[in-house]
XYZ file of C-alpha atoms in Angstrom:
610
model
C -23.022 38.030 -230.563
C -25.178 40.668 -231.246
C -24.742 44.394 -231.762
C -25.601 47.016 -229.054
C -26.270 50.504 -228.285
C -23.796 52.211 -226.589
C -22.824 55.739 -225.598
C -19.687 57.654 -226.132
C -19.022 57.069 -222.426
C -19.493 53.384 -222.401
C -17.532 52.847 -225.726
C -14.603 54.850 -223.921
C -14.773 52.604 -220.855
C -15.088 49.360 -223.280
C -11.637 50.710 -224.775
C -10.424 51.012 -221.881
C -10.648 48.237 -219.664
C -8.102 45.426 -221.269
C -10.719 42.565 -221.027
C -13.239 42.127 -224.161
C -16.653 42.652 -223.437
C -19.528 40.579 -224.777
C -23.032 41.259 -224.456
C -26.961 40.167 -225.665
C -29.235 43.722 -225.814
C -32.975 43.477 -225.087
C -34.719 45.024 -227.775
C -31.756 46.607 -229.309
C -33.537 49.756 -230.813
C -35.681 50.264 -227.713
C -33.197 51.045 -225.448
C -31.889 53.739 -224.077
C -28.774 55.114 -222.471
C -28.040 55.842 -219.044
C -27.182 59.411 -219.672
C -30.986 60.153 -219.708
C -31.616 60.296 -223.133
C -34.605 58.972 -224.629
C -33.380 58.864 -228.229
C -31.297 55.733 -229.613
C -27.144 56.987 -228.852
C -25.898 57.393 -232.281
C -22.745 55.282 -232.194
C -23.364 51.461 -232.472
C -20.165 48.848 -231.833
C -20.178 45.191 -232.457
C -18.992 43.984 -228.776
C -17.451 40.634 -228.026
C -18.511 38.720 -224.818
C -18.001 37.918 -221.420
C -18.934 41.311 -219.470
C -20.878 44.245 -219.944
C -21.526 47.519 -218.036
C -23.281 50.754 -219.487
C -21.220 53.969 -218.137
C -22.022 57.386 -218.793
C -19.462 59.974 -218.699
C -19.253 59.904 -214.641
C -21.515 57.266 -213.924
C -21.211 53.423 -214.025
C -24.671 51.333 -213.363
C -23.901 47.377 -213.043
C -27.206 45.070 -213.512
C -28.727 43.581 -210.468
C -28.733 40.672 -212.530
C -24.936 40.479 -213.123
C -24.126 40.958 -209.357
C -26.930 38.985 -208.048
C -26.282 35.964 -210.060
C -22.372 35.849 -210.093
C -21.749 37.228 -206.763
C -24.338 35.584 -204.354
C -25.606 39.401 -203.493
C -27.218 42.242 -205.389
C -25.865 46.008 -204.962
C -27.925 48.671 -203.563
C -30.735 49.077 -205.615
C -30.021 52.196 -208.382
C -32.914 54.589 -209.974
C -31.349 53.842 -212.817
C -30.990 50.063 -214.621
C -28.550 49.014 -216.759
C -30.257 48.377 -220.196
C -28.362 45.310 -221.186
C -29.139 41.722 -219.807
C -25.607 39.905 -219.415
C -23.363 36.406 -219.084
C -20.643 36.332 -217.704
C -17.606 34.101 -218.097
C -14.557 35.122 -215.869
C -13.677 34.267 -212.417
C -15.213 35.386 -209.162
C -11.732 37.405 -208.513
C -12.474 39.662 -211.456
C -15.952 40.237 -210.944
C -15.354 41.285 -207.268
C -12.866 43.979 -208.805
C -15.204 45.161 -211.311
C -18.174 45.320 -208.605
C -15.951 47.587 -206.239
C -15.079 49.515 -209.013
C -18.773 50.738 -210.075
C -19.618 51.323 -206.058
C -16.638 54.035 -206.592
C -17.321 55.343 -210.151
C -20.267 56.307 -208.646
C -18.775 59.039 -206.693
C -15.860 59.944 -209.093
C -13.541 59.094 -211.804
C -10.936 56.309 -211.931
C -7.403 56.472 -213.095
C -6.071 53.747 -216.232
C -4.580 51.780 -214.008
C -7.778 51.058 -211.975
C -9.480 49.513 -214.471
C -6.514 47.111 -215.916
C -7.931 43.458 -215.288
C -6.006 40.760 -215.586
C -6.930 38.694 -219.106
C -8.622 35.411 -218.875
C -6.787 32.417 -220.667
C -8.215 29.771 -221.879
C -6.472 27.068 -223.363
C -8.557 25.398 -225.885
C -7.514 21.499 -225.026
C -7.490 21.931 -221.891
C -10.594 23.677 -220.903
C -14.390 23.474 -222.104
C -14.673 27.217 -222.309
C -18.646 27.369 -222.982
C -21.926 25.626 -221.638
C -23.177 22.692 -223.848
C -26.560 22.118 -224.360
C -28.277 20.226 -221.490
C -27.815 16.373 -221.855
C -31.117 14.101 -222.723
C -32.246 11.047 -223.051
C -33.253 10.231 -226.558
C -37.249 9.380 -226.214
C -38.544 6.109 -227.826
C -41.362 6.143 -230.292
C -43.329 3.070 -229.548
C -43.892 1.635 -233.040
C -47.365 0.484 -232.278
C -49.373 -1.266 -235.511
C -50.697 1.809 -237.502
C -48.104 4.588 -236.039
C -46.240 6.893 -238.271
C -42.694 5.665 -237.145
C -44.065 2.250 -237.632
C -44.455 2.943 -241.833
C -41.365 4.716 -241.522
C -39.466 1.672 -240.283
C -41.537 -0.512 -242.770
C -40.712 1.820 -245.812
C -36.450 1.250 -244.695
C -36.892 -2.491 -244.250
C -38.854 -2.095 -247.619
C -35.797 -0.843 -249.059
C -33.066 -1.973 -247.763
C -34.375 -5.244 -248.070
C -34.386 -4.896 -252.192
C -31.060 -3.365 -252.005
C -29.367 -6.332 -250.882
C -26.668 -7.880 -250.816
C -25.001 -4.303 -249.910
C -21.430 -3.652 -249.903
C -19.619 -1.955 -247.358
C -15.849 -1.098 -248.009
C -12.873 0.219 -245.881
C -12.245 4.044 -245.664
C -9.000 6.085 -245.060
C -8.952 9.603 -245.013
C -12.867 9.480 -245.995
C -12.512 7.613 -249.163
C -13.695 4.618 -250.512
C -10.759 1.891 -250.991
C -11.775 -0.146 -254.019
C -9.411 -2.602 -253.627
C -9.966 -3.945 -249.906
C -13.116 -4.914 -250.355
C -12.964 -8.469 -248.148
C -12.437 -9.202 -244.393
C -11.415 -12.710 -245.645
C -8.295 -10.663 -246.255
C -5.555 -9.406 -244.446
C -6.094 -5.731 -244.477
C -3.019 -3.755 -246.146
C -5.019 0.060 -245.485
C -4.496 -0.385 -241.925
C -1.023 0.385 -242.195
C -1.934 3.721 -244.414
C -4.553 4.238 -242.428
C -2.616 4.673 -239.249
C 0.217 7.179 -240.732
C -2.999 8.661 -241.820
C -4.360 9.167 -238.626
C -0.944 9.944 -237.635
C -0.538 12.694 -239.733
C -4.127 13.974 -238.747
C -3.082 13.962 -234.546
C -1.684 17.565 -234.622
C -4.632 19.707 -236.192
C -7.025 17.112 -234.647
C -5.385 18.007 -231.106
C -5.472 21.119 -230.977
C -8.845 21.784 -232.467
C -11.191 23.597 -229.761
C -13.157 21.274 -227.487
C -16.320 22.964 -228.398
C -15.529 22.320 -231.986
C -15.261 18.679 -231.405
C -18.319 18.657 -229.366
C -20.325 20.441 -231.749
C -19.356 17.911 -234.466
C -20.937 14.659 -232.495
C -24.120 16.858 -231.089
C -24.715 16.992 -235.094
C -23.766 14.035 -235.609
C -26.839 13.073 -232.700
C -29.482 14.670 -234.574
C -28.505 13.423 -237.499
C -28.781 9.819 -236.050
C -32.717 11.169 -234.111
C -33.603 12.234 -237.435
C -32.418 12.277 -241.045
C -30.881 8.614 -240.759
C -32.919 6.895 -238.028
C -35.215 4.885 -239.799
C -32.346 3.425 -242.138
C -29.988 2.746 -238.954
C -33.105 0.879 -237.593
C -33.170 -1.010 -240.464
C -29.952 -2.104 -241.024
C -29.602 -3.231 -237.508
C -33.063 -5.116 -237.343
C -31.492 -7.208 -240.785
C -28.267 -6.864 -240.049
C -28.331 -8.371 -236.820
C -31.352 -10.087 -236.312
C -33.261 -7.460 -234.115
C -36.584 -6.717 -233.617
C -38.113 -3.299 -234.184
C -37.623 -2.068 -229.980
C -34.590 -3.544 -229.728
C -33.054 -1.828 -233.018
C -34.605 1.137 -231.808
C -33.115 1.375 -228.316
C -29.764 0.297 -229.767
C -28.911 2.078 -232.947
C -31.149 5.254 -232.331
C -31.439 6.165 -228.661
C -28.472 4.966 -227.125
C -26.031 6.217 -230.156
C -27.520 9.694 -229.776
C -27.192 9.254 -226.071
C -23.566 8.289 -226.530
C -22.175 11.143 -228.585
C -24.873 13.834 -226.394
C -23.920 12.714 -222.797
C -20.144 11.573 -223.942
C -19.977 15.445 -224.577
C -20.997 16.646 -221.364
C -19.158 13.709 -219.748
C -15.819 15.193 -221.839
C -16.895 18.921 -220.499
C -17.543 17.580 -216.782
C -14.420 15.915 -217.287
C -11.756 18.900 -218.478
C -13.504 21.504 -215.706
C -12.104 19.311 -213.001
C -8.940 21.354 -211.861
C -6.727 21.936 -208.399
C -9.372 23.690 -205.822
C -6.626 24.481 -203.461
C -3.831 26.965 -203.745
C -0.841 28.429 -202.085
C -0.501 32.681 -202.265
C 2.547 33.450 -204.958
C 1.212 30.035 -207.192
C -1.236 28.389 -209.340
C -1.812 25.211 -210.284
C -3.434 23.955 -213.231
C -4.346 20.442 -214.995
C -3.355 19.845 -219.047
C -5.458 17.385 -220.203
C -3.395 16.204 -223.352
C -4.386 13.619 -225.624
C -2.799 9.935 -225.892
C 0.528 9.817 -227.496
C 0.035 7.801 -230.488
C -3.737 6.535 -231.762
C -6.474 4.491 -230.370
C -7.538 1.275 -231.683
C -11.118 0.338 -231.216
C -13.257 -2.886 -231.695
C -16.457 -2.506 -231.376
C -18.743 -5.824 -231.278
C -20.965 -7.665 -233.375
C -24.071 -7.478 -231.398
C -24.237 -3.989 -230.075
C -24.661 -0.559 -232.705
C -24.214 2.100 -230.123
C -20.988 0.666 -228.686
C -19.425 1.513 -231.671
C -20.104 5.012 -231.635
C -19.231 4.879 -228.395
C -15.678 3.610 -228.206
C -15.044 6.395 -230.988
C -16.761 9.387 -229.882
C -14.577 8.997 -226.391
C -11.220 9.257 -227.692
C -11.937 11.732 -230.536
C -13.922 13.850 -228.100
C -10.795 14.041 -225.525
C -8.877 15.172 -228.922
C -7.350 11.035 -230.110
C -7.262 10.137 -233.546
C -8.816 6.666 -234.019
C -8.346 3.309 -235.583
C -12.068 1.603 -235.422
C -12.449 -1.842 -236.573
C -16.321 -2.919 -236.257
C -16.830 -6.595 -236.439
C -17.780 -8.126 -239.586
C -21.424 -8.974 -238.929
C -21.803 -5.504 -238.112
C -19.916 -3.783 -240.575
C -23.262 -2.107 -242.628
C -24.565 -0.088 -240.143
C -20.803 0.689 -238.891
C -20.727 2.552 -242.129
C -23.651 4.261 -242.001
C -22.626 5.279 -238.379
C -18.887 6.676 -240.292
C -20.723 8.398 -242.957
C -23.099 10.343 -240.555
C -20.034 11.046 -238.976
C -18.541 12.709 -241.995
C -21.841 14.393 -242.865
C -21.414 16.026 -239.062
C -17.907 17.452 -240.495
C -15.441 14.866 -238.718
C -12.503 15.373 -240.427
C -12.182 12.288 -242.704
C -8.751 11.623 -241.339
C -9.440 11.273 -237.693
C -11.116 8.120 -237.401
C -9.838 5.409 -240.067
C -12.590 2.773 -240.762
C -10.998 -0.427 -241.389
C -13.637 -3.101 -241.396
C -12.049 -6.755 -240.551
C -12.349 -10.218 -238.550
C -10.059 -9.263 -235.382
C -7.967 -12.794 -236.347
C -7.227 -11.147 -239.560
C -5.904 -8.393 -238.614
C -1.372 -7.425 -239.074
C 0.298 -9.117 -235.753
C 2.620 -6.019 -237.123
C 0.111 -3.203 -235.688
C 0.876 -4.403 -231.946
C 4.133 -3.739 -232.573
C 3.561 -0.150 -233.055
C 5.285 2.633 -230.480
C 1.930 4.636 -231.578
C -0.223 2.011 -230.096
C -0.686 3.188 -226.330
C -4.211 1.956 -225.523
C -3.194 -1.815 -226.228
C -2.893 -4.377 -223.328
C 0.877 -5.915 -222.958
C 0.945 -9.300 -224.433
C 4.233 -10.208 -222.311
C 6.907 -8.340 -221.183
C 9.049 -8.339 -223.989
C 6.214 -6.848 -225.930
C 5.511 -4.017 -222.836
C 9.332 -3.435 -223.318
C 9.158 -2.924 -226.957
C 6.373 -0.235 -225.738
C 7.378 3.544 -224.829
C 3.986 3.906 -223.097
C 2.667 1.954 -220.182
C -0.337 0.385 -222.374
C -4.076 1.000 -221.466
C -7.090 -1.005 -222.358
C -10.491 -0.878 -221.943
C -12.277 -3.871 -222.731
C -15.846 -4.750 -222.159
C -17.127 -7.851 -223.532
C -22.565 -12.219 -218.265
C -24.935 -12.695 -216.001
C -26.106 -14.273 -213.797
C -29.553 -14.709 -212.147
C -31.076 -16.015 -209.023
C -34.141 -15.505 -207.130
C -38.014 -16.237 -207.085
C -39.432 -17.379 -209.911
C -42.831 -15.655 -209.341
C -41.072 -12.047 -210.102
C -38.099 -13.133 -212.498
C -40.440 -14.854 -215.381
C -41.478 -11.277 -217.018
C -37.547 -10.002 -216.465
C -35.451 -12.831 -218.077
C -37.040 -13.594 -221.196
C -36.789 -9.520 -221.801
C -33.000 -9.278 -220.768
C -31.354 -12.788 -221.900
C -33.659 -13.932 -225.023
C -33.875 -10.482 -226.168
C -30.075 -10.722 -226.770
C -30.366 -13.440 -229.007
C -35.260 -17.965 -220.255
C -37.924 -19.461 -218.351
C -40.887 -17.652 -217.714
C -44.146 -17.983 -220.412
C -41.541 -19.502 -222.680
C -44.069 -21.115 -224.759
C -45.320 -17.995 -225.531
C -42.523 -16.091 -227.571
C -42.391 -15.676 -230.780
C -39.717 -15.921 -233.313
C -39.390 -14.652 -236.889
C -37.920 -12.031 -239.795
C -37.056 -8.961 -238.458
C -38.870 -7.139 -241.447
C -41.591 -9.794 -242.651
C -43.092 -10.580 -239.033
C -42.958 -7.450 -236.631
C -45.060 -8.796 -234.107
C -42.092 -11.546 -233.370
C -40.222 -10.921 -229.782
C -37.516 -13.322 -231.115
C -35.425 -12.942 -234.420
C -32.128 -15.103 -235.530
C -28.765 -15.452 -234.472
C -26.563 -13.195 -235.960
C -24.578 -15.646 -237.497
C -23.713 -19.164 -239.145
C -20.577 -19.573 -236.672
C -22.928 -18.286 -233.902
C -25.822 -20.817 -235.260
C -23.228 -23.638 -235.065
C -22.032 -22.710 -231.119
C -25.564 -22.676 -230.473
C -26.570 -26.256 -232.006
C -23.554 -27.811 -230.955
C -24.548 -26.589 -227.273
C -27.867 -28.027 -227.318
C -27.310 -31.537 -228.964
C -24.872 -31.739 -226.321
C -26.721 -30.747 -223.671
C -29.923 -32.855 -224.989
C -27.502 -35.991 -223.800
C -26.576 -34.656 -220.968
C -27.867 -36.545 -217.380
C -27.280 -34.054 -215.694
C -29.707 -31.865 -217.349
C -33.684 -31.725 -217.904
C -35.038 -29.799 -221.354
C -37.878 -27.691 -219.726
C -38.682 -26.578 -222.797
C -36.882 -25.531 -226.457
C -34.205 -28.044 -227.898
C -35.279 -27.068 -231.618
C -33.185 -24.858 -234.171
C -33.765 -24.416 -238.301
C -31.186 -22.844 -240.619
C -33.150 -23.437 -243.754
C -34.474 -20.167 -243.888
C -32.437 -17.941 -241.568
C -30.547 -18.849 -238.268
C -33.299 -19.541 -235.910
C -33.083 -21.221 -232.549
C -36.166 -21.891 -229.984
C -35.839 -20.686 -226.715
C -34.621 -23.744 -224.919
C -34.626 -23.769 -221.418
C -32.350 -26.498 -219.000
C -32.812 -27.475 -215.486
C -29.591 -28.612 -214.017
C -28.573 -30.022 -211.405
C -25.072 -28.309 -209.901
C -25.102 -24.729 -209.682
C -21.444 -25.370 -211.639
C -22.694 -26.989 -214.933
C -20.924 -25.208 -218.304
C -24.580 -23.797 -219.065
C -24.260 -21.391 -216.667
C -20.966 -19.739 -218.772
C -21.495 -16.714 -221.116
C -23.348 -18.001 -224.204
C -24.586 -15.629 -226.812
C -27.776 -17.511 -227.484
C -31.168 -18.234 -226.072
C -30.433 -20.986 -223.695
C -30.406 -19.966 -220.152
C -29.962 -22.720 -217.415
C -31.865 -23.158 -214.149
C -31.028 -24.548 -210.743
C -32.946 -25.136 -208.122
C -32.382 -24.293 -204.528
C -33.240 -25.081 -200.933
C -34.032 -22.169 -198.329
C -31.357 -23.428 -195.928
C -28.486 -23.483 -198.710
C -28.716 -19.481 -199.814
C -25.801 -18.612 -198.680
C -24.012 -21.128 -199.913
C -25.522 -21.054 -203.321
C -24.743 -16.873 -203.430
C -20.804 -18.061 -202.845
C -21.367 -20.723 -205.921
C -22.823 -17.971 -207.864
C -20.269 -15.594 -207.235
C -17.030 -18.217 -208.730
C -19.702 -19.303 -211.730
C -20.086 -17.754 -214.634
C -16.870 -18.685 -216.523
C -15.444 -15.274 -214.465
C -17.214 -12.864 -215.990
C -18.457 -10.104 -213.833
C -20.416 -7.890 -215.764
C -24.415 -7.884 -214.498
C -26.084 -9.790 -212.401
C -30.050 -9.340 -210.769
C -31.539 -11.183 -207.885
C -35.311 -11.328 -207.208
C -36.681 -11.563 -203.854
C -39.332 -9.375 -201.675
C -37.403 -10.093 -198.452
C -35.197 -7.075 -197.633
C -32.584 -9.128 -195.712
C -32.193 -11.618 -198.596
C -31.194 -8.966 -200.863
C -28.857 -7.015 -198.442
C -27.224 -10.672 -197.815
C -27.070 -10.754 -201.859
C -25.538 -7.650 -202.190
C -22.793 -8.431 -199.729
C -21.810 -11.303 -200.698
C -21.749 -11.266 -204.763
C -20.429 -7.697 -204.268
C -17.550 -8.461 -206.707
C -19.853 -10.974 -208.915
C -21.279 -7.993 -210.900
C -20.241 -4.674 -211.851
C -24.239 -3.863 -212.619
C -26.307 -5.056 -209.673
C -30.198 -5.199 -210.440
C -32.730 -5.855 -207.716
C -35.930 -7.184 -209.042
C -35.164 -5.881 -212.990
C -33.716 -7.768 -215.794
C -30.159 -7.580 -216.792
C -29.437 -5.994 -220.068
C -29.569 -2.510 -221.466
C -28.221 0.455 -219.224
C -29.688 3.798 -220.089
C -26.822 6.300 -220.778
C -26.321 8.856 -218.213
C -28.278 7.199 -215.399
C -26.928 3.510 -215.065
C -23.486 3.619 -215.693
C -22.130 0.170 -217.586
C -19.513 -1.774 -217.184
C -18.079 -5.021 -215.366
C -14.729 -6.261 -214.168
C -13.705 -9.876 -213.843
C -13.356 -11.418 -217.110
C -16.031 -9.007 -218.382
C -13.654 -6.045 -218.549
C -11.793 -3.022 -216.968
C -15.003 -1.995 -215.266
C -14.560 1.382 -216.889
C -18.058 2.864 -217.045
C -19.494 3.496 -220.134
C -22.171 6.125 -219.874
C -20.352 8.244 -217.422
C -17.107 10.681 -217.596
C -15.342 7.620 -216.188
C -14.648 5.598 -219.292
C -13.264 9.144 -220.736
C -10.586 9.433 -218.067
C -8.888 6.660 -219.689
C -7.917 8.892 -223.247
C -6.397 12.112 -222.345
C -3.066 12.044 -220.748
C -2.602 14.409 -217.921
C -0.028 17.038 -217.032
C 0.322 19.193 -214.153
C 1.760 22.611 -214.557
C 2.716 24.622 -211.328
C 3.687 28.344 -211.690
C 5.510 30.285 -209.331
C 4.464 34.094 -209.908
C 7.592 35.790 -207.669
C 10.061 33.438 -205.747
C 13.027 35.825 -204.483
C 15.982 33.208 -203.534
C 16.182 30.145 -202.936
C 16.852 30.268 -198.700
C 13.830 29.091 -196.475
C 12.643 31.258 -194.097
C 13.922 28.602 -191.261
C 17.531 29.221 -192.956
C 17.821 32.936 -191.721
């Protein structure tokens, strides 16, 4: 808001009209006013925004500007130009009022009551009252050998590496909690930290939109910049990633989450009632959940946990948020950033914990609206109809010839065939060049052997390549690649490990096998690619697993969605299909009212009933 030049005439109209006026001068002390003088007008007033027109004692000039951009046309140009540039922010109703009002202040004065307008309200939950920055896509440094963000991510592995073992404890209200130091534990802060969060609903809910907004677009940079090299870090130890990977994950797509979930939130609160009847207005309240919101976020995956948090809290929730234990480090890092942005420290509780650990009690909770019904006597115990939103694989078919550079990318990368031989695998921090780093886990390690020793016996099955695992250093397992022989065989479930299955198809029995693909996969629905050059193969693909995938990808490999332009999510076993990355998932955590206001109704008769 800056501070203008005005003259006694302008000032006097200013006072007059009942709306405030906000304006940006160009080259304050360079202008001058419209009554002709060259010399700076002595009397300077601090004016608030959202209109601005210069008027000398009998003259009003509007800038072509203002009219041209707000009202699709441009008055008749004037000898005269206004000497402020403007923005305005009040409906085309007002404008067109104001306009006809400087065609006749041109020719002589108007009376008070011409220039009363009616007051813009804007009610701050409700509405996203100013323009965010424009959304981006966090760019990717490449990290090749000798590259300044390659020492940077050496120097945090450096680090980190002699800092360990790290702790990581629970938070409530912002604070450390000394004494809950375990998952191994049942938790007793999550019942504090819910009357907590409870307690924190109120001032949380009706903070400003663009004040919540503001505090995740920090929150963004802070992730770009100050703390991305340590976030990298953690996540290449912490879960076994290598340095692109980490980087796509726990830089770029966190930023992208709390940037785009923003504008998502803003696209989302704008959308009101475009039709109307004379004598009423309607108008959509977009209130916040009744209660709290209880997010897990998952082991393998750093941005999701930003994401399931900055959703709710941006649509004005309070949060629980429970990351999984073998993610827990850089969950905290992600919290503290989040404090260091100026979240309130009693918004989102961080209660770190194994999800079988966790109080049967909390699911009892009225509070708990976002919850799935386990039942109906627990959906009767419940005042709310319960939402969730759960997103927890794929499947692949096609020519070989174009899917070998695709799959090991997409299904290795989250920890088959295709130059297998050719992949390497070790530490995260002592080998960069590797493509392949551990498991993320013993139990994981364990799924994983028991899965290929059983498979190594299995007729029904030929080892391609792989079969090998070591845990004497770190959880490492070979890419290991199966041939089998029914397009049904368990290896072509969800498994969380470097073993992808083949089967082999004849020409003639396509459409059959797209109907076997589309009831495999354990019923998970999530993504799915096929690769083939023949256009009528892939529209007969896309027809007929229409339901098998919720992300479709023609000739591309199957993980990572970029925020913003391939919107996530899967339905199925694999979820609600609520799209993460889009204003979709977002429409799930406000609850929404409809007001309707009659401005005059005289009786209560028809017109038929005279």
């Amino acid at each position: 808001m800056g501070e203008g030049v005005m003259c006694a005439g302008a000032k006097d109209l200013r006072d007059r009209l009942h709306t405030p006026f906000n304006y940006r001068d160009r080259g304050r002390n360079q202008q001058r006013c419209n009554c002709g003088s060259r010399e700076v007008c002595p009397e300077r007033a601090p004016v608030r925004a959202e209109l601005v027109i210069s008027r000398c004692a009998t003259r009003m000039i509007a800038s072509d500007a203002l009219w041209g951009n707000m009202l699709g046309g441009a008055p008749d140009a004037a000898e005269d130009k206004a000497p402020f540039s403007f923005q305005i922010e009040l409906p085309t109703s007002i404008l067109k009022h104001i306009y006809a009002i400087s065609n006749r202040l041109l020719t002589s004065r108007l009376s008070s009551a011409d220039l009363r307008l009616p007051r813009p309200q804007i009610r701050t939950k409700a509405t996203a009252p100013s323009r965010l920055p424009d959304a981006r896509n966090e760019p990717n440094p490449t990290y090749v050998k000798g590259s300044s963000e390659r020492l940077k991510i050496e120097s945090a592995l450096s680090k980190l590496r002699s800092q360990l073992p790290v702790q990581s404890s629970i938070y409530y209200n912002g604070k450390v909690q000394a004494a809950w130091r375990s998952w191994d534990q049942p938790l007793p802060a999550e019942h504090a930290a819910i009357e907590s969060a409870l307690k924190a609903k109120k001032d949380w809910e009706n903070t400003p939109f663009i004040d919540r907004a503001a505090i995740f677009l920090k929150a963004a940079e802070l992730v770009t910049g100050k703390y991305r090299y340590e976030l990298i870090a953690a996540t290449m130890l912490g879960q076994g990633k290598n340095i692109w990977q980490a980087e796509i994950d726990a830089a770029a797509e966190l930023a992208d989450f709390f940037r785009l979930n923003c504008n998502f939130a803003a696209e989302l609160l704008e959308r009101q009632p475009t039709r109307g009847t004379v004598g009423m207005w309607s108008r959509m309240e977009y209130r916040p959940l009744e209660g709290f919101v209880y997010a897990v976020s998952p082991f393998n995956l750093t941005a999701l946990g930003g994401s399931l948090l900055s959703g709710p809290a941006l649509m004005g929730n309070v949060v629980l948020w429970k990351p999984s234990p073998p993610n827990v480090y850089t969950s905290t890092l992600i919290y503290k950033i989040l404090l260091e942005a100026g979240l309130p420290a009693d918004v989102v509780q961080f209660v770190p914990g194994a999800r079988k650990k966790s109080p049967t009690s909390r699911y009892k909770r009225e509070e708990l609206p976002p919850h799935p019904p386990h039942g109906r006597h627990s959906q009767r115990r419940q005042p709310h109809h319960p939402r969730c939103i759960r997103v927890p694989g794929t499947k692949v078919l096609g020519d070989l010839a174009r899917i070998h550079p695709s799959v090991p990318r997409g299904r290795i990368h989250l920890a088959p065939q295709g130059r297998v031989q050719e992949i390497t695998i070790g530490s995260p921090d002592k080998e960069l060049e590797a493509f392949m780093g551990p498991v993320i886990h013993r139990r994981s390690f364990d799924q994983i052997k028991r899965i290929i020793d059983e498979s190594n016996d299995d007729p029904s099955l030929n080892s391609i390549t792989g079969g090998t695992y070591d845990d004497s250093v770190g959880f490492y397992v070979h890419p290991t690649v199966y041939q089998a022989n029914a397009p049904t065989h368990r290896l072509f479930d969800e498994i969380f490990g470097p073993i992808p299955a083949l089967y082999v198809y004849l020409d003639n029995e396509w459409s059959e096998i797209l109907a076997k693909v589309d009831q495999a996969g354990g019923g998970f629905a999530l993504t799915g690619p096929v690769f083939a050059t023949d256009r009528r193969v892939i529209w007969e693909a896309e027809d007929a697993l229409g339901y098998s995938a919720g992300n479709f990808y023609i000739n591309c490999k199957t993980t990572a969605a970029l925020i913003g332009q391939q919107l996530f999510g899967g339905a199925r076993a694999s979820g609600t299909n609520d799209k993460a990355g889009s204003s979709d998932i977002l429409r799930r955590f406000p609850s929404l009212r409809m007001i309707k206001e009659f401005f005059l109704l005289e009786g209560f008769k028809y017109p038929s009933n005279q």
